[in-house]
Amino acid sequence: MTYDGFKGQMELGIQRNPERDRNFHLGGRSFYFFDFDDNIVFLSTSLVIFHKETGDELLLTSGDWARFHHTIGKQGPFKDYEIRFDDQTGSFRNFRDHHPEELMKLGRQRQLFVEDVAAAMGVPDLQWKGPSWECFYHAAFNQRPVSLITARGHHPDTLKDGIRLFVDRRILPLEPNYLSIYPVSNVSTRQALGDGELILSVAELKQRAIRASVEKALELYGYSAHHRFGMSDDDPKNIQLIVEEMTRLKNDYPEMSFFMIETHEGSFLKHEITLSGVSSQKSDGVPQMSLFEKSRTEV
C-alpha cells in the first residue's frame, strides 16, 4: 500500500510504504505523546497580559510566554503586567473555545484554534513546522498510537478539527490514530484527571495525562515488555515534571521503555529514562523518528 501525491516534510515527494513497528513481532508498540504548540506546529495564537494600573493589554507569542511567564508581574520586561485567568476575557482566552455568538462578535466562523491552524498553512512550511513535526508525520503516516497532551483548554474535538485541516490540505496523509487527547486546561479534562478543585498546574496535569495515556495504552493494546513511550515537549518546566513522571512509570513498568524528547528553542534532545537514571542524546542530523523507535539492540 502506498500514498501518492503527498508532499509533507518527511516524504520529499517520494512514495513511501507504511512501516511496521520495530517490535511488532514481539508484541510491542511505539506510542507517541506530543505537546502541540511550538513542538508540532508554531501557531500565531497570542497570550494576553494586562498592565497592573491601566489594564492595557499586551499580546505575547507562545515563545515569549515560555521564556518569561514565570517572571510576569515580578521582574524583567513584564514586571508591571499581570496574568488574568478568566477563560473568556483573560490571558488565555485565545486558547479556549468560544460560544457561537462570541465567535460571531469576533468575526470568526470556526474556533480560534482551527482558524490559527488554517492561517499557519498560508505561510511557508518552514515557518510553521515545529521541531517534532517529522515525528508527528511519521506517527500519523504509520498509524502509531498518538496522544496529544497540551496546555490548551479547547474541547478535544476542536483539536481534531484543526489537525484534520492538515489532512484536507494533503499535508498529512491520514488522521492520527488517536490514543488519547488531553487539553489539560479544559475544565472537563481537568476533572477527568482528578483536579476537581482546579488547583493543579499545567505541568502537574500533564504528569497525570501521561500516566492516564500509558494506562489506556495497556488497556487497549495489552502489556508488553517491548512497548515504547515517547513524549515531546518544549517547555522546560513541563520537561522537568514529565521526566519525573516517566521515572515513576519506569519503576512501575521496568521492562518497558520511556523517552522524553526535549524541543526547547528548536532543539531535539532525547532523554531515555532508565532504572539507573536519565541517559541523554542530542539529535545531530539523525532522523527524528528513529529516536523514538530504536530497538533494544541498536545504539
PDB file of C-alpha atoms in Angstrom:
ATOM      1  CA  MET A   1       0.000   0.000   0.000  1.00  0.00           C
ATOM      2  CA  THR A   2       1.380   3.421  -0.917  1.00  0.00           C
ATOM      3  CA  TYR A   3       0.226   7.002  -0.614  1.00  0.00           C
ATOM      4  CA  ASP A   4       0.709   9.147  -3.714  1.00  0.00           C
ATOM      5  CA  GLY A   5       0.914  12.847  -4.161  1.00  0.00           C
ATOM      6  CA  PHE A   6       1.568  13.890  -0.587  1.00  0.00           C
ATOM      7  CA  LYS A   7       4.467  16.280  -0.208  1.00  0.00           C
ATOM      8  CA  GLY A   8       4.903  16.566   3.534  1.00  0.00           C
ATOM      9  CA  GLN A   9       8.236  17.187   5.153  1.00  0.00           C
ATOM     10  CA  MET A  10       9.160  13.533   5.564  1.00  0.00           C
ATOM     11  CA  GLU A  11       8.440  12.008   2.201  1.00  0.00           C
ATOM     12  CA  LEU A  12      10.091  14.636  -0.044  1.00  0.00           C
ATOM     13  CA  GLY A  13       7.765  13.796  -2.901  1.00  0.00           C
ATOM     14  CA  ILE A  14       8.764  10.108  -2.900  1.00  0.00           C
ATOM     15  CA  GLN A  15       6.215   7.329  -2.473  1.00  0.00           C
ATOM     16  CA  ARG A  16       6.510   5.752   0.961  1.00  0.00           C
ATOM     17  CA  ASN A  17       5.270   2.453   2.248  1.00  0.00           C
ATOM     18  CA  PRO A  18       3.953   2.256   5.809  1.00  0.00           C
ATOM     19  CA  GLU A  19       6.485   0.726   8.188  1.00  0.00           C
ATOM     20  CA  ARG A  20       5.600  -1.915  10.745  1.00  0.00           C
ATOM     21  CA  ASP A  21       6.640  -1.165  14.309  1.00  0.00           C
ATOM     22  CA  ARG A  22      10.159  -2.457  15.034  1.00  0.00           C
ATOM     23  CA  ASN A  23       8.994  -4.703  17.873  1.00  0.00           C
ATOM     24  CA  PHE A  24       5.611  -5.563  16.399  1.00  0.00           C
ATOM     25  CA  HIS A  25       6.636  -9.224  16.018  1.00  0.00           C
ATOM     26  CA  LEU A  26       7.362  -9.277  19.747  1.00  0.00           C
ATOM     27  CA  GLY A  27       4.035  -7.722  20.672  1.00  0.00           C
ATOM     28  CA  GLY A  28       5.484  -4.260  21.248  1.00  0.00           C
ATOM     29  CA  ARG A  29       4.138  -0.920  20.041  1.00  0.00           C
ATOM     30  CA  SER A  30       5.568   2.594  19.892  1.00  0.00           C
ATOM     31  CA  PHE A  31       3.329   5.220  21.488  1.00  0.00           C
ATOM     32  CA  TYR A  32       3.839   8.879  20.606  1.00  0.00           C
ATOM     33  CA  PHE A  33       2.834  11.589  23.082  1.00  0.00           C
ATOM     34  CA  PHE A  34       3.003  15.200  21.866  1.00  0.00           C
ATOM     35  CA  ASP A  35       2.669  18.696  23.194  1.00  0.00           C
ATOM     36  CA  PHE A  36       1.257  20.813  20.349  1.00  0.00           C
ATOM     37  CA  ASP A  37       2.314  24.485  20.359  1.00  0.00           C
ATOM     38  CA  ASP A  38       5.934  25.225  19.392  1.00  0.00           C
ATOM     39  CA  ASN A  39       6.518  21.471  19.274  1.00  0.00           C
ATOM     40  CA  ILE A  40       4.437  20.046  16.424  1.00  0.00           C
ATOM     41  CA  VAL A  41       3.405  23.395  14.974  1.00  0.00           C
ATOM     42  CA  PHE A  42       4.176  27.065  15.521  1.00  0.00           C
ATOM     43  CA  LEU A  43       0.897  28.980  15.637  1.00  0.00           C
ATOM     44  CA  SER A  44       0.255  32.709  15.870  1.00  0.00           C
ATOM     45  CA  THR A  45      -2.115  32.354  18.847  1.00  0.00           C
ATOM     46  CA  SER A  46      -1.414  35.221  21.247  1.00  0.00           C
ATOM     47  CA  LEU A  47      -1.468  35.229  25.018  1.00  0.00           C
ATOM     48  CA  VAL A  48      -2.653  38.420  26.699  1.00  0.00           C
ATOM     49  CA  ILE A  49      -1.196  40.133  29.754  1.00  0.00           C
ATOM     50  CA  PHE A  50      -2.623  43.217  31.427  1.00  0.00           C
ATOM     51  CA  HIS A  51      -0.961  46.344  32.793  1.00  0.00           C
ATOM     52  CA  LYS A  52      -1.495  46.369  36.549  1.00  0.00           C
ATOM     53  CA  GLU A  53      -2.579  50.016  36.702  1.00  0.00           C
ATOM     54  CA  THR A  54      -4.184  50.830  33.354  1.00  0.00           C
ATOM     55  CA  GLY A  55      -5.473  47.405  32.350  1.00  0.00           C
ATOM     56  CA  ASP A  56      -3.966  47.892  28.888  1.00  0.00           C
ATOM     57  CA  GLU A  57      -3.481  44.615  27.047  1.00  0.00           C
ATOM     58  CA  LEU A  58      -0.162  43.371  25.689  1.00  0.00           C
ATOM     59  CA  LEU A  59      -0.007  40.382  23.335  1.00  0.00           C
ATOM     60  CA  LEU A  60       2.731  37.777  23.729  1.00  0.00           C
ATOM     61  CA  THR A  61       3.735  34.958  21.421  1.00  0.00           C
ATOM     62  CA  SER A  62       3.820  31.460  22.867  1.00  0.00           C
ATOM     63  CA  GLY A  63       7.616  31.609  22.614  1.00  0.00           C
ATOM     64  CA  ASP A  64       7.740  34.792  24.703  1.00  0.00           C
ATOM     65  CA  TRP A  65       5.343  33.211  27.155  1.00  0.00           C
ATOM     66  CA  ALA A  66       7.533  30.130  27.597  1.00  0.00           C
ATOM     67  CA  ARG A  67      10.524  32.387  28.214  1.00  0.00           C
ATOM     68  CA  PHE A  68       9.028  34.992  30.543  1.00  0.00           C
ATOM     69  CA  HIS A  69       5.813  33.705  32.129  1.00  0.00           C
ATOM     70  CA  HIS A  70       7.474  32.845  35.448  1.00  0.00           C
ATOM     71  CA  THR A  71       8.640  36.474  35.854  1.00  0.00           C
ATOM     72  CA  ILE A  72       5.484  38.319  34.725  1.00  0.00           C
ATOM     73  CA  GLY A  73       4.424  40.737  37.457  1.00  0.00           C
ATOM     74  CA  LYS A  74       7.634  40.141  39.422  1.00  0.00           C
ATOM     75  CA  GLN A  75      10.685  41.264  37.474  1.00  0.00           C
ATOM     76  CA  GLY A  76      12.055  41.717  33.986  1.00  0.00           C
ATOM     77  CA  PRO A  77      10.377  43.362  30.985  1.00  0.00           C
ATOM     78  CA  PHE A  78       6.844  42.493  32.120  1.00  0.00           C
ATOM     79  CA  LYS A  79       7.085  43.299  35.836  1.00  0.00           C
ATOM     80  CA  ASP A  80       4.289  45.898  35.514  1.00  0.00           C
ATOM     81  CA  TYR A  81       1.870  43.392  33.978  1.00  0.00           C
ATOM     82  CA  GLU A  82      -0.300  40.626  35.361  1.00  0.00           C
ATOM     83  CA  ILE A  83      -1.922  37.389  34.241  1.00  0.00           C
ATOM     84  CA  ARG A  84      -5.708  37.134  34.416  1.00  0.00           C
ATOM     85  CA  PHE A  85      -7.411  33.753  34.480  1.00  0.00           C
ATOM     86  CA  ASP A  86     -10.951  34.311  33.223  1.00  0.00           C
ATOM     87  CA  ASP A  87     -11.403  31.905  30.303  1.00  0.00           C
ATOM     88  CA  GLN A  88     -13.424  34.347  28.215  1.00  0.00           C
ATOM     89  CA  THR A  89     -11.661  37.668  28.897  1.00  0.00           C
ATOM     90  CA  GLY A  90      -8.308  36.770  30.441  1.00  0.00           C
ATOM     91  CA  SER A  91      -4.789  35.895  29.392  1.00  0.00           C
ATOM     92  CA  PHE A  92      -5.623  32.508  27.865  1.00  0.00           C
ATOM     93  CA  ARG A  93      -8.860  33.379  26.097  1.00  0.00           C
ATOM     94  CA  ASN A  94      -7.383  32.612  22.666  1.00  0.00           C
ATOM     95  CA  PHE A  95      -6.514  29.112  23.877  1.00  0.00           C
ATOM     96  CA  ARG A  96     -10.110  28.305  24.811  1.00  0.00           C
ATOM     97  CA  ASP A  97     -13.253  27.513  22.821  1.00  0.00           C
ATOM     98  CA  HIS A  98     -15.890  30.212  22.413  1.00  0.00           C
ATOM     99  CA  HIS A  99     -19.659  30.018  22.136  1.00  0.00           C
ATOM    100  CA  PRO A 100     -21.023  30.561  18.597  1.00  0.00           C
ATOM    101  CA  GLU A 101     -22.339  34.032  19.439  1.00  0.00           C
ATOM    102  CA  GLU A 102     -18.911  35.047  20.749  1.00  0.00           C
ATOM    103  CA  LEU A 103     -17.281  33.813  17.560  1.00  0.00           C
ATOM    104  CA  MET A 104     -19.712  35.921  15.546  1.00  0.00           C
ATOM    105  CA  LYS A 105     -18.682  39.007  17.528  1.00  0.00           C
ATOM    106  CA  LEU A 106     -15.064  38.216  16.706  1.00  0.00           C
ATOM    107  CA  GLY A 107     -15.915  37.785  13.033  1.00  0.00           C
ATOM    108  CA  ARG A 108     -14.955  34.097  13.126  1.00  0.00           C
ATOM    109  CA  GLN A 109     -16.879  31.118  11.812  1.00  0.00           C
ATOM    110  CA  ARG A 110     -14.708  28.451  13.404  1.00  0.00           C
ATOM    111  CA  GLN A 111     -12.996  28.052  16.755  1.00  0.00           C
ATOM    112  CA  LEU A 112      -9.818  30.117  17.064  1.00  0.00           C
ATOM    113  CA  PHE A 113      -7.569  27.052  17.127  1.00  0.00           C
ATOM    114  CA  VAL A 114      -8.931  25.882  13.775  1.00  0.00           C
ATOM    115  CA  GLU A 115      -8.578  29.388  12.332  1.00  0.00           C
ATOM    116  CA  ASP A 116      -4.987  29.640  13.566  1.00  0.00           C
ATOM    117  CA  VAL A 117      -4.076  26.281  12.008  1.00  0.00           C
ATOM    118  CA  ALA A 118      -5.586  27.420   8.709  1.00  0.00           C
ATOM    119  CA  ALA A 119      -3.621  30.675   8.899  1.00  0.00           C
ATOM    120  CA  ALA A 120      -0.367  28.816   9.575  1.00  0.00           C
ATOM    121  CA  MET A 121      -0.732  26.789   6.400  1.00  0.00           C
ATOM    122  CA  GLY A 122      -0.846  30.042   4.440  1.00  0.00           C
ATOM    123  CA  VAL A 123       2.848  30.726   5.084  1.00  0.00           C
ATOM    124  CA  PRO A 124       5.951  28.726   4.035  1.00  0.00           C
ATOM    125  CA  ASP A 125       6.104  25.424   5.889  1.00  0.00           C
ATOM    126  CA  LEU A 126       9.474  26.163   7.472  1.00  0.00           C
ATOM    127  CA  GLN A 127       7.745  28.918   9.428  1.00  0.00           C
ATOM    128  CA  TRP A 128       5.051  26.724  10.972  1.00  0.00           C
ATOM    129  CA  LYS A 129       6.539  23.221  11.212  1.00  0.00           C
ATOM    130  CA  GLY A 130       7.804  22.660  14.728  1.00  0.00           C
ATOM    131  CA  PRO A 131      10.787  20.558  15.828  1.00  0.00           C
ATOM    132  CA  SER A 132       8.594  17.456  16.336  1.00  0.00           C
ATOM    133  CA  TRP A 133       6.664  17.762  13.067  1.00  0.00           C
ATOM    134  CA  GLU A 134       8.627  14.945  11.422  1.00  0.00           C
ATOM    135  CA  CYS A 135       7.863  12.629  14.346  1.00  0.00           C
ATOM    136  CA  PHE A 136       4.209  13.607  14.188  1.00  0.00           C
ATOM    137  CA  TYR A 137       4.079  12.964  10.437  1.00  0.00           C
ATOM    138  CA  HIS A 138       5.822   9.607  10.881  1.00  0.00           C
ATOM    139  CA  ALA A 139       3.359   8.588  13.602  1.00  0.00           C
ATOM    140  CA  ALA A 140       0.323   9.595  11.534  1.00  0.00           C
ATOM    141  CA  PHE A 141       1.629   8.001   8.328  1.00  0.00           C
ATOM    142  CA  ASN A 142       2.328   4.698  10.077  1.00  0.00           C
ATOM    143  CA  GLN A 143      -0.754   4.919  12.335  1.00  0.00           C
ATOM    144  CA  ARG A 144       1.200   4.678  15.547  1.00  0.00           C
ATOM    145  CA  PRO A 145      -0.967   5.377  18.608  1.00  0.00           C
ATOM    146  CA  VAL A 146      -0.792   9.124  19.299  1.00  0.00           C
ATOM    147  CA  SER A 147      -1.671  11.134  22.403  1.00  0.00           C
ATOM    148  CA  LEU A 148      -1.957  14.917  22.378  1.00  0.00           C
ATOM    149  CA  ILE A 149      -1.164  16.423  25.775  1.00  0.00           C
ATOM    150  CA  THR A 150      -1.390  20.186  25.517  1.00  0.00           C
ATOM    151  CA  ALA A 151      -1.831  23.162  27.831  1.00  0.00           C
ATOM    152  CA  ARG A 152      -4.660  24.428  25.638  1.00  0.00           C
ATOM    153  CA  GLY A 153      -8.196  24.420  27.012  1.00  0.00           C
ATOM    154  CA  HIS A 154     -10.211  23.527  23.911  1.00  0.00           C
ATOM    155  CA  HIS A 155     -12.568  20.589  23.630  1.00  0.00           C
ATOM    156  CA  PRO A 156     -10.705  17.538  22.240  1.00  0.00           C
ATOM    157  CA  ASP A 157     -12.906  17.653  19.123  1.00  0.00           C
ATOM    158  CA  THR A 158     -11.653  21.175  18.394  1.00  0.00           C
ATOM    159  CA  LEU A 159      -8.078  19.884  18.342  1.00  0.00           C
ATOM    160  CA  LYS A 160      -9.130  17.102  15.989  1.00  0.00           C
ATOM    161  CA  ASP A 161     -10.854  19.639  13.719  1.00  0.00           C
ATOM    162  CA  GLY A 162      -7.683  21.694  13.467  1.00  0.00           C
ATOM    163  CA  ILE A 163      -5.452  18.711  12.757  1.00  0.00           C
ATOM    164  CA  ARG A 164      -7.946  17.467  10.174  1.00  0.00           C
ATOM    165  CA  LEU A 165      -7.095  20.549   8.108  1.00  0.00           C
ATOM    166  CA  PHE A 166      -3.623  19.099   7.537  1.00  0.00           C
ATOM    167  CA  VAL A 167      -5.276  16.031   6.029  1.00  0.00           C
ATOM    168  CA  ASP A 168      -7.697  18.116   3.954  1.00  0.00           C
ATOM    169  CA  ARG A 169      -4.738  20.077   2.544  1.00  0.00           C
ATOM    170  CA  ARG A 170      -2.795  16.857   1.896  1.00  0.00           C
ATOM    171  CA  ILE A 171      -0.039  17.842   4.280  1.00  0.00           C
ATOM    172  CA  LEU A 172      -0.796  14.773   6.399  1.00  0.00           C
ATOM    173  CA  PRO A 173      -1.787  11.592   4.543  1.00  0.00           C
ATOM    174  CA  LEU A 174      -4.028  10.291   7.344  1.00  0.00           C
ATOM    175  CA  GLU A 175      -5.596  11.484  10.550  1.00  0.00           C
ATOM    176  CA  PRO A 176      -3.593  10.338  13.566  1.00  0.00           C
ATOM    177  CA  ASN A 177      -4.507   7.107  15.293  1.00  0.00           C
ATOM    178  CA  TYR A 178      -5.569   8.846  18.487  1.00  0.00           C
ATOM    179  CA  LEU A 179      -4.919   7.018  21.726  1.00  0.00           C
ATOM    180  CA  SER A 180      -5.948   9.994  23.871  1.00  0.00           C
ATOM    181  CA  ILE A 181      -6.334  13.769  23.764  1.00  0.00           C
ATOM    182  CA  TYR A 182      -5.743  15.798  26.911  1.00  0.00           C
ATOM    183  CA  PRO A 183      -6.122  19.588  26.616  1.00  0.00           C
ATOM    184  CA  VAL A 184      -5.243  19.940  30.277  1.00  0.00           C
ATOM    185  CA  SER A 185      -6.660  23.462  30.796  1.00  0.00           C
ATOM    186  CA  ASN A 186     -10.109  22.300  29.707  1.00  0.00           C
ATOM    187  CA  VAL A 187     -12.325  22.112  32.796  1.00  0.00           C
ATOM    188  CA  SER A 188     -13.806  18.714  31.898  1.00  0.00           C
ATOM    189  CA  THR A 189     -10.339  17.333  31.195  1.00  0.00           C
ATOM    190  CA  ARG A 190      -9.024  18.650  34.496  1.00  0.00           C
ATOM    191  CA  GLN A 191     -11.883  16.995  36.344  1.00  0.00           C
ATOM    192  CA  ALA A 192     -11.280  13.717  34.499  1.00  0.00           C
ATOM    193  CA  LEU A 193      -7.654  13.894  35.657  1.00  0.00           C
ATOM    194  CA  GLY A 194      -8.771  14.249  39.269  1.00  0.00           C
ATOM    195  CA  ASP A 195      -8.339  18.024  39.577  1.00  0.00           C
ATOM    196  CA  GLY A 196     -11.874  18.713  40.752  1.00  0.00           C
ATOM    197  CA  GLU A 197     -10.824  21.851  42.631  1.00  0.00           C
ATOM    198  CA  LEU A 198      -8.923  23.208  39.594  1.00  0.00           C
ATOM    199  CA  ILE A 199      -5.754  23.841  41.573  1.00  0.00           C
ATOM    200  CA  LEU A 200      -3.091  21.797  39.752  1.00  0.00           C
ATOM    201  CA  SER A 201      -0.517  23.406  37.464  1.00  0.00           C
ATOM    202  CA  VAL A 202      -0.264  22.631  33.756  1.00  0.00           C
ATOM    203  CA  ALA A 203       2.875  20.581  34.362  1.00  0.00           C
ATOM    204  CA  GLU A 204       1.195  18.554  37.124  1.00  0.00           C
ATOM    205  CA  LEU A 205      -1.816  17.944  34.885  1.00  0.00           C
ATOM    206  CA  LYS A 206       0.482  16.799  32.090  1.00  0.00           C
ATOM    207  CA  GLN A 207       2.015  14.311  34.502  1.00  0.00           C
ATOM    208  CA  ARG A 208      -1.415  12.849  35.178  1.00  0.00           C
ATOM    209  CA  ALA A 209      -2.281  12.844  31.466  1.00  0.00           C
ATOM    210  CA  ILE A 210       0.892  10.913  30.639  1.00  0.00           C
ATOM    211  CA  ARG A 211       0.126   8.259  33.231  1.00  0.00           C
ATOM    212  CA  ALA A 212      -3.506   8.038  32.098  1.00  0.00           C
ATOM    213  CA  SER A 213      -2.345   7.631  28.486  1.00  0.00           C
ATOM    214  CA  VAL A 214       0.092   4.859  29.404  1.00  0.00           C
ATOM    215  CA  GLU A 215      -2.643   3.075  31.330  1.00  0.00           C
ATOM    216  CA  LYS A 216      -5.021   3.424  28.385  1.00  0.00           C
ATOM    217  CA  ALA A 217      -2.346   2.042  26.057  1.00  0.00           C
ATOM    218  CA  LEU A 218      -2.026  -1.045  28.229  1.00  0.00           C
ATOM    219  CA  GLU A 219      -5.793  -1.389  28.396  1.00  0.00           C
ATOM    220  CA  LEU A 220      -6.215  -1.210  24.606  1.00  0.00           C
ATOM    221  CA  TYR A 221      -3.049  -2.939  23.398  1.00  0.00           C
ATOM    222  CA  GLY A 222      -2.189  -5.186  26.320  1.00  0.00           C
ATOM    223  CA  TYR A 223       1.013  -5.319  28.312  1.00  0.00           C
ATOM    224  CA  SER A 224       4.304  -5.974  26.527  1.00  0.00           C
ATOM    225  CA  ALA A 225       7.854  -5.585  27.763  1.00  0.00           C
ATOM    226  CA  HIS A 226       8.631  -4.267  24.272  1.00  0.00           C
ATOM    227  CA  HIS A 227       6.318  -1.238  24.374  1.00  0.00           C
ATOM    228  CA  ARG A 228       7.999   2.180  23.943  1.00  0.00           C
ATOM    229  CA  PHE A 229       6.581   5.522  25.038  1.00  0.00           C
ATOM    230  CA  GLY A 230       7.981   8.868  23.901  1.00  0.00           C
ATOM    231  CA  MET A 231       6.764  12.334  24.951  1.00  0.00           C
ATOM    232  CA  SER A 232       7.982  15.539  23.281  1.00  0.00           C
ATOM    233  CA  ASP A 233       7.534  18.995  24.824  1.00  0.00           C
ATOM    234  CA  ASP A 234       9.224  22.394  24.546  1.00  0.00           C
ATOM    235  CA  ASP A 235       8.540  23.949  27.968  1.00  0.00           C
ATOM    236  CA  PRO A 236      11.428  23.482  30.458  1.00  0.00           C
ATOM    237  CA  LYS A 237       9.100  23.311  33.487  1.00  0.00           C
ATOM    238  CA  ASN A 238       6.959  20.681  31.801  1.00  0.00           C
ATOM    239  CA  ILE A 239      10.053  18.752  30.746  1.00  0.00           C
ATOM    240  CA  GLN A 240      11.288  18.510  34.334  1.00  0.00           C
ATOM    241  CA  LEU A 241       7.997  17.140  35.653  1.00  0.00           C
ATOM    242  CA  ILE A 242       7.497  14.852  32.645  1.00  0.00           C
ATOM    243  CA  VAL A 243      10.872  13.241  33.361  1.00  0.00           C
ATOM    244  CA  GLU A 244       9.798  12.825  36.998  1.00  0.00           C
ATOM    245  CA  GLU A 245       6.555  11.107  35.985  1.00  0.00           C
ATOM    246  CA  MET A 246       8.279   8.882  33.442  1.00  0.00           C
ATOM    247  CA  THR A 247      10.784   7.900  36.125  1.00  0.00           C
ATOM    248  CA  ARG A 248       7.874   6.739  38.275  1.00  0.00           C
ATOM    249  CA  LEU A 249       6.380   4.904  35.291  1.00  0.00           C
ATOM    250  CA  LYS A 250       9.720   3.218  34.606  1.00  0.00           C
ATOM    251  CA  ASN A 251       9.779   1.995  38.203  1.00  0.00           C
ATOM    252  CA  ASP A 252       6.220   0.691  37.799  1.00  0.00           C
ATOM    253  CA  TYR A 253       6.924  -0.924  34.408  1.00  0.00           C
ATOM    254  CA  PRO A 254      10.694  -1.570  34.384  1.00  0.00           C
ATOM    255  CA  GLU A 255      10.719  -3.699  31.228  1.00  0.00           C
ATOM    256  CA  MET A 256       9.076  -1.051  29.028  1.00  0.00           C
ATOM    257  CA  SER A 257      10.977   1.884  27.500  1.00  0.00           C
ATOM    258  CA  PHE A 258      10.292   5.555  28.200  1.00  0.00           C
ATOM    259  CA  PHE A 259      11.702   8.589  26.399  1.00  0.00           C
ATOM    260  CA  MET A 260      11.397  12.336  26.925  1.00  0.00           C
ATOM    261  CA  ILE A 261      12.117  14.426  23.828  1.00  0.00           C
ATOM    262  CA  GLU A 262      13.090  17.995  24.706  1.00  0.00           C
ATOM    263  CA  THR A 263      12.405  20.533  21.937  1.00  0.00           C
ATOM    264  CA  HIS A 264      13.045  23.781  23.840  1.00  0.00           C
ATOM    265  CA  GLU A 265      14.047  26.611  21.454  1.00  0.00           C
ATOM    266  CA  GLY A 266      14.039  24.238  18.489  1.00  0.00           C
ATOM    267  CA  SER A 267      16.392  21.642  19.967  1.00  0.00           C
ATOM    268  CA  PHE A 268      15.782  17.902  19.714  1.00  0.00           C
ATOM    269  CA  LEU A 269      17.289  16.190  22.730  1.00  0.00           C
ATOM    270  CA  LYS A 270      16.273  12.658  23.652  1.00  0.00           C
ATOM    271  CA  HIS A 271      16.326  11.570  27.289  1.00  0.00           C
ATOM    272  CA  GLU A 272      15.896   7.839  27.893  1.00  0.00           C
ATOM    273  CA  ILE A 273      14.534   7.067  31.330  1.00  0.00           C
ATOM    274  CA  THR A 274      16.346   4.085  32.823  1.00  0.00           C
ATOM    275  CA  LEU A 275      16.286   2.455  36.243  1.00  0.00           C
ATOM    276  CA  SER A 276      19.715   3.930  36.933  1.00  0.00           C
ATOM    277  CA  GLY A 277      18.925   7.462  35.781  1.00  0.00           C
ATOM    278  CA  VAL A 278      18.455   9.523  32.632  1.00  0.00           C
ATOM    279  CA  SER A 279      20.568   8.997  29.518  1.00  0.00           C
ATOM    280  CA  SER A 280      20.583  11.905  27.042  1.00  0.00           C
ATOM    281  CA  GLN A 281      21.367  12.045  23.326  1.00  0.00           C
ATOM    282  CA  LYS A 282      21.260  15.138  21.129  1.00  0.00           C
ATOM    283  CA  SER A 283      19.988  14.767  17.567  1.00  0.00           C
ATOM    284  CA  ASP A 284      22.611  15.891  15.060  1.00  0.00           C
ATOM    285  CA  GLY A 285      21.319  15.037  11.620  1.00  0.00           C
ATOM    286  CA  VAL A 286      19.731  11.809  12.876  1.00  0.00           C
ATOM    287  CA  PRO A 287      16.159  11.285  11.630  1.00  0.00           C
ATOM    288  CA  GLN A 288      13.860  12.231  14.470  1.00  0.00           C
ATOM    289  CA  MET A 289      11.591   9.253  14.046  1.00  0.00           C
ATOM    290  CA  SER A 290      14.475   6.865  14.803  1.00  0.00           C
ATOM    291  CA  LEU A 291      14.938   8.485  18.192  1.00  0.00           C
ATOM    292  CA  PHE A 292      11.541   7.123  19.236  1.00  0.00           C
ATOM    293  CA  GLU A 293      11.904   3.732  17.623  1.00  0.00           C
ATOM    294  CA  LYS A 294      15.387   2.456  18.355  1.00  0.00           C
ATOM    295  CA  SER A 295      15.288  -1.248  19.050  1.00  0.00           C
ATOM    296  CA  ARG A 296      16.887  -2.681  22.165  1.00  0.00           C
ATOM    297  CA  THR A 297      19.898  -3.896  20.190  1.00  0.00           C
ATOM    298  CA  GLU A 298      20.626  -0.648  18.345  1.00  0.00           C
ATOM    299  CA  VAL A 299      22.988   2.035  19.563  1.00  0.00           C
TER     300      VAL A 299
END
